[in-house]
Structures are given as C-alpha cells and as structure tokens.
Coordinates of C-alpha atoms and ligand atoms in Angstrom, one line a residue:
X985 CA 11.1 82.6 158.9
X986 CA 12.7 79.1 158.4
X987 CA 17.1 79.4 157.7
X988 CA 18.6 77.7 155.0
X989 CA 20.1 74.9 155.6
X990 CA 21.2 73.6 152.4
X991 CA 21.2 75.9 149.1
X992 CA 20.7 75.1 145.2
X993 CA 22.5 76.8 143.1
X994 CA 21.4 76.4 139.1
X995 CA 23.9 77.0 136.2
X996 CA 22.6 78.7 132.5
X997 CA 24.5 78.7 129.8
X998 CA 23.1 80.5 126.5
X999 CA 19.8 81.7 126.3
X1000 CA 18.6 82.1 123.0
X1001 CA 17.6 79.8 120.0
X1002 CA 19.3 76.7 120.0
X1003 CA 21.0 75.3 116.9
X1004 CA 19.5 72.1 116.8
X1005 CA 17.0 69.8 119.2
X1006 CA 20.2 68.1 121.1
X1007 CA 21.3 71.8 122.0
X1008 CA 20.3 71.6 125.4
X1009 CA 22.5 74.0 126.8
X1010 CA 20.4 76.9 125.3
X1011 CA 17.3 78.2 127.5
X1012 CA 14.8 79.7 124.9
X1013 CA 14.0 83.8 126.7
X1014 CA 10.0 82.8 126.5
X1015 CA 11.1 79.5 128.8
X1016 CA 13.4 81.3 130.7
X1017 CA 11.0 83.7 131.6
X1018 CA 8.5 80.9 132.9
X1019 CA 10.8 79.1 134.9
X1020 CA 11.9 82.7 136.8
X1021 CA 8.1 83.6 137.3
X1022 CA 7.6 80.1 138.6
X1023 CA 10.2 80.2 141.3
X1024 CA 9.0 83.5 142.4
X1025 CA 5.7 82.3 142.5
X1026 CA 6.7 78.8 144.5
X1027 CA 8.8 81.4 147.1
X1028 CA 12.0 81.0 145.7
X1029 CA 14.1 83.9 146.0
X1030 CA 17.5 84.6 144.3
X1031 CA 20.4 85.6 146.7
X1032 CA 23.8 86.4 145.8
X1033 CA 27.2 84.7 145.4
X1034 CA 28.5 87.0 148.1
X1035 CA 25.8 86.4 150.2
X1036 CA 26.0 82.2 149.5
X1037 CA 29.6 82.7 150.6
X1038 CA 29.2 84.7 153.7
X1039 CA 26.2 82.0 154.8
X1040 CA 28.7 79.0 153.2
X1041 CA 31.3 80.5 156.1
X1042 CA 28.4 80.8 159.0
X1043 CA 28.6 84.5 158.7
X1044 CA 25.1 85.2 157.8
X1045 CA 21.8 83.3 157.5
X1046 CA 19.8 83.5 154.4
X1047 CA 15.9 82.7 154.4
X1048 CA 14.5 79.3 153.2
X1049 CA 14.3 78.4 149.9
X1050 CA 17.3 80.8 148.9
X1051 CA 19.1 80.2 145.6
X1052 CA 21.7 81.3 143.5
X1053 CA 21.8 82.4 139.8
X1054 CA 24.7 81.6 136.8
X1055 CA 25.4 81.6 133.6
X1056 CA 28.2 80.2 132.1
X1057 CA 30.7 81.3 129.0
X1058 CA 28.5 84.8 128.6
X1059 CA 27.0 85.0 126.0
X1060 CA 25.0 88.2 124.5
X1061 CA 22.2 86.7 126.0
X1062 CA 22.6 86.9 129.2
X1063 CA 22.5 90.7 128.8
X1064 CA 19.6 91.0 126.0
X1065 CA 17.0 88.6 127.3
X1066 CA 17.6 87.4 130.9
X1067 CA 18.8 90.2 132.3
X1068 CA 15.4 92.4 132.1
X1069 CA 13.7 89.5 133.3
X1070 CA 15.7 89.4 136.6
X1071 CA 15.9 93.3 136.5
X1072 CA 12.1 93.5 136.8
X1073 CA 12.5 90.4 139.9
X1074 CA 15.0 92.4 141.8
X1075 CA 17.0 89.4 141.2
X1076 CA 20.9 89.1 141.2
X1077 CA 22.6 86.4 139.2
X1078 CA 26.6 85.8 138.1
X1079 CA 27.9 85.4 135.1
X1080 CA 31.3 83.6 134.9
X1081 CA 33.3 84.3 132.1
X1082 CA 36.0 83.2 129.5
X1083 CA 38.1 86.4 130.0
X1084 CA 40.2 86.4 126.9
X1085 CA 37.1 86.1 124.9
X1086 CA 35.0 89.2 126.0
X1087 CA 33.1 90.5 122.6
X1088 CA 34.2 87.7 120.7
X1089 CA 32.7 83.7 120.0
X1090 CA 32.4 80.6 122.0
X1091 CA 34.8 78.8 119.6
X1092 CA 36.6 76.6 121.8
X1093 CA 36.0 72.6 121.7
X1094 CA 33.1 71.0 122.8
X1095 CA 33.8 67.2 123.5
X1096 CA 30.9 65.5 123.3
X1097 CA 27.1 65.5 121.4
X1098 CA 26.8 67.3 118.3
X1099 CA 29.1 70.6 117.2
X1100 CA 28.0 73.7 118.6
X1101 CA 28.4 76.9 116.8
X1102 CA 29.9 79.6 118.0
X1103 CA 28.1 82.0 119.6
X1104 CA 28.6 86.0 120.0
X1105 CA 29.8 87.1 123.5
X1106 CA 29.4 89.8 126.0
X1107 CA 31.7 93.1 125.6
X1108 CA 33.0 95.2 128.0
X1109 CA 30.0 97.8 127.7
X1110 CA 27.3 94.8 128.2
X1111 CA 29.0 93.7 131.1
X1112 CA 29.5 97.1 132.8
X1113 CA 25.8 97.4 132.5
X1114 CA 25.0 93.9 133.9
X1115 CA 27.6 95.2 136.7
X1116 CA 25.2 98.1 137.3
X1117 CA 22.2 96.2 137.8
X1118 CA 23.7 94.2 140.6
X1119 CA 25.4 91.1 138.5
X1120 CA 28.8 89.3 139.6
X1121 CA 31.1 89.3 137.1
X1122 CA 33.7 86.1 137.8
X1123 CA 36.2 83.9 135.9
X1124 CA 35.6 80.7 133.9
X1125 CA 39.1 81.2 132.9
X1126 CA 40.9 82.9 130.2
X1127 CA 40.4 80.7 127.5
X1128 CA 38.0 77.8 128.2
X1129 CA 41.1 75.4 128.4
X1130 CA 40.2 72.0 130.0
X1131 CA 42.6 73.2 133.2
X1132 CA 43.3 69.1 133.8
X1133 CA 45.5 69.7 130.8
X1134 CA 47.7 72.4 131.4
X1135 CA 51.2 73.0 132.6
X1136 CA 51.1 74.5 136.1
X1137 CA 53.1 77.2 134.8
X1138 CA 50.4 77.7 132.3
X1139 CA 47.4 76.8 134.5
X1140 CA 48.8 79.8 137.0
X1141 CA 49.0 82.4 134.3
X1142 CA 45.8 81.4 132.6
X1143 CA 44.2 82.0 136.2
X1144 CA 45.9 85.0 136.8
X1145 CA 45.5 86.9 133.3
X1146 CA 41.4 85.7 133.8
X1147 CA 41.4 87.6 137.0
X1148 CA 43.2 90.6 135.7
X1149 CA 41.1 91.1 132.4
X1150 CA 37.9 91.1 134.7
X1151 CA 38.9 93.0 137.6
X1152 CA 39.8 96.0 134.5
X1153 CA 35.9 95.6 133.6
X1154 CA 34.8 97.2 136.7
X1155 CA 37.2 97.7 138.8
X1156 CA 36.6 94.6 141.0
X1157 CA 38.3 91.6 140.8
X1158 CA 36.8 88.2 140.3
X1159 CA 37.1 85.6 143.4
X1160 CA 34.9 82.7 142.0
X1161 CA 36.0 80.4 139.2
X1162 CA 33.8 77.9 137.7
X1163 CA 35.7 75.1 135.9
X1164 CA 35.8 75.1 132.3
X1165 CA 33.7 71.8 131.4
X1166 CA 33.3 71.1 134.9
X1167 CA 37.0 69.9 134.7
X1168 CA 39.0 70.0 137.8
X1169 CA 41.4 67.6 140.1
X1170 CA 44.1 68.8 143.3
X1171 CA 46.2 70.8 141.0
X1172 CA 43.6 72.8 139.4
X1173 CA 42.0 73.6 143.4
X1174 CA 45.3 74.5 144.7
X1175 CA 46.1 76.5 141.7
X1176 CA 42.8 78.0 141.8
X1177 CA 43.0 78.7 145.7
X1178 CA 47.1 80.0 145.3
X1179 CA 45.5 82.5 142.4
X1180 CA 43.3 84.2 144.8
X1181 CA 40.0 82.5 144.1
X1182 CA 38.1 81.5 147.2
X1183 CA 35.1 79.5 146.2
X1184 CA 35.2 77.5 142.7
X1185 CA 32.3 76.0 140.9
X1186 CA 31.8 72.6 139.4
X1187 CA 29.0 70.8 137.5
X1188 CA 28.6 68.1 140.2
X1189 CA 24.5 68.2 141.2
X1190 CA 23.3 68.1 144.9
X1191 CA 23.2 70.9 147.2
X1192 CA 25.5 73.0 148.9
X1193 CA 25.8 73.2 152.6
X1194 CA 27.6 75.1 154.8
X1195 CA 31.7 74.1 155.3
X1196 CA 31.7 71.8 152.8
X1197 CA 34.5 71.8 150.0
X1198 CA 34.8 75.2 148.7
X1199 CA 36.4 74.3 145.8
X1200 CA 33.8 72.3 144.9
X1201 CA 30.5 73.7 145.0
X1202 CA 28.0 71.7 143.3
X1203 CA 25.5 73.1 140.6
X1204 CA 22.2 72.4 139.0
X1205 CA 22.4 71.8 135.6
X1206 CA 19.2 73.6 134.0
X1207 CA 18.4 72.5 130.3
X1208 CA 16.7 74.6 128.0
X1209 CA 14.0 71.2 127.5
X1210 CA 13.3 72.1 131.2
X1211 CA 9.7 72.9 131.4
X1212 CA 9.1 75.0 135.1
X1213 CA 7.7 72.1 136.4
X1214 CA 10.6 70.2 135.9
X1215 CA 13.0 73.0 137.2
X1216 CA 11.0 73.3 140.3
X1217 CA 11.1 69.6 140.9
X1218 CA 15.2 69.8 140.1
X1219 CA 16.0 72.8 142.9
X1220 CA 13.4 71.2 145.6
X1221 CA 15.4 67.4 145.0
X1222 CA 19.2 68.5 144.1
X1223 CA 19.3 66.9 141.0
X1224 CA 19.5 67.3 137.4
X1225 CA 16.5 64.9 136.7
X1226 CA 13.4 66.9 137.0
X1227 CA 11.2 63.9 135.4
X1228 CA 8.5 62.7 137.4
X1229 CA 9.8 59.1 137.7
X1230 CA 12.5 60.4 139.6
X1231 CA 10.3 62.7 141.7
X1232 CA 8.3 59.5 142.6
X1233 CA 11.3 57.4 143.8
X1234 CA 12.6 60.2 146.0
X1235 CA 9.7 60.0 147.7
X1236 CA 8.8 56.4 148.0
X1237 CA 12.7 56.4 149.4
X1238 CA 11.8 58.7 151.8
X1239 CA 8.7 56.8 153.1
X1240 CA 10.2 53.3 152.7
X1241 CA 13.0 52.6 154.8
X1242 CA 15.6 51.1 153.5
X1243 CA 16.9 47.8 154.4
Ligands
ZN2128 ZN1 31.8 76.9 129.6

C-alpha cells in the first residue's frame, strides 16, 4: 500500500442546528454523518494526532489517504451526535478545548459575520467518556483570548493553567494547542513551544507534510453548507473551496503548463 506523503487534516466546530443560514461553523449530525460515510466509502481513513506527529517526525509511515479529525471550542455536540458516528467507524478524532470553560457557554467574542450565540459545552464527565473511546483531549487555551493580544506574562499563564485544567480531566496532559481564531505570530509559537506544547494548530488551508513548521500546521476548514461532495473535493485539493469551479481550475492547471 501507497505512504502518505502529504496529510489533510479537517477542523469542526459545533455540530448541531445552526442559529441562522450565515452560521457556517455548525455541521448539522444528518450531514455530518454523510460526509464521514463518504470518506469511508472513498478510502479515507482517520488516524490520530499522535500518529500525525510520529509520521510529521519520520517516525512512522501512515497509509495513503490518511487524515486527521478536530473539533474546535467543544461543544456538547461533539459528544451527543459525532461521537457515535465515529464510534461505529473505529474512528479517532481530537477535540481542542477552551479549558476554563469546560460545562459552561461559548461566550467569548466573535469578530466578524453575524453574533453567535452561545452554545453549551462539554463537562468533565462528557469528556472522560470521549477519552474512553479513543479521543485526544488538547488545549485551545484557557479562555478563547485572541493570544496576539496578551501580555507574555499573561499569555504564559493562560497556556499553562489550559494545560493544567486538562491534564486533571484524565490524567494526561495536553501537547497540541490550536490557536484561538486562528490567531498567532513569534510570541505566541515560542510561548506555545516554552509551555510544553509540541505541535500547534492554525486555520491556514493546504496540507501538512512531513518537517514542516510545527507550529503551524495547516487545517481544513469544513462548513456545515459542505455537501460530501464538496468535502471530498476539499481533502483531495487542500483547500477550503470545495466548488466545482475551483475543482476544474486545479485541474486545467495541472494539465496546462504554466508559462
Ligand atoms: Zn475556537
């Protein structure tokens, strides 16, 4: 069997109802479950974010068409409607989560588009379960601060107290951050690194390859107006455009060389 050579790596948020049509960042379960089923069905297989390390680091190789799993913020869910889905798939997945808010809302500040509301989050008894199926429980900070904007003295605790709070989950503590908002320059990745995190995740689409930046792995943005077809396009290209007139002009690049 073929080696990976480059791996996709897609990124959930809520899955649920979403508040309003613009509320892209919400996977309905029903669509959710057709986009899993149609992966499996093209031969895509789930793999770990320990394993995507280990083959990141040229310690292991991992089949073709290998790809990670997350979800973002944690919400409830995660564990009520996606999790069966992947339990029945033999599937593991991450979620990354906004430590200081376990069992509480996703109240913090969305920038841009129209208001979210806030939604309920995972506790420490949904998470322990998740845990026990074989998902990776890991930070996306303590409080969903953009970390551009905070004092290092702040930024270090922040990244410290996030890794703390989730280690006393399960016992295991968290070495993967994903940026809050995608939201990170030199000081965050040092003070991410200096806290004991040894891979972090941004929002930046494309594929990840072995050696590259570990402090900046890219990520698939996957909408909840993502029909499969769409998704399958978006993990076979890289990108967050899963329209057809995009799928066409990666391929007419490809057969039309380019002056
Ligand atoms: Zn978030």
């Amino acid at each position: 069997m073929a080696t990976a050579q480059r791996i996709p790596i897609l990124m959930y948020h809520r899955v649920g109802e979403p508040d309003h049509p613009s509320d892209i960042y919400c996977i309905r379960p029903q669509n959710f479950t057709a986009q899993m089923q149609a992966l499996a069905q093209a031969n895509w297989r789930a793999v770990s974010i320990e394993d995507f390390e280990a083959w990141r680091r040229g310690e292991r190789s991992l089949p073709e068409n290998s790809f990670v799993l997350t979800f973002d913020d944690g919400f409830t869910g995660v564990h009520d409607f996606a999790a069966p889905v992947l339990k029945t798939l033999g599937w593991p997945a991450t979620v990354f989560l906004v430590a200081g808010k376990l069992a509480g809302h996703s109240d913090w500040k969305i920038t841009t588009g129209e208001p979210m509301l806030p939604h309920p989050l995972m506790d420490t008894a949904q998470l322990r379960a998740l845990s026990a199926q074989g998902f990776s429980l890991q930070s996306h900070s303590l409080l969903h601060h953009d970390l551009t904007t905070l004092e290092t003295s702040a930024l270090e605790q922040d990244l410290r107290d996030s890794r703390a709070l989730i280690t006393g989950i399960n016992g295991q503590a968290p070495t993967y951050l994903a940026y809050p908002y995608g939201r990170h320059n030199e000081t965050v990745r040092n003070a991410a690194q200096r806290a004991g995190f040894t891979l972090a995740f941004s929002v930046e689409s494309g594929f990840n390859r072995p050696g590259e930046r570990a402090y900046q792995i890219r990520r698939l943005d996957v909408f909840g107006t993502d029909t499969p077809t769409m998704l399958l396009r978006k993990i076979r290209l890289g990108t967050n455009d899963g329209s057809l007139k995009h799928l066409m002009c990666y391929y007419l690049h490809r057969m039309l060389p380019l002056k």
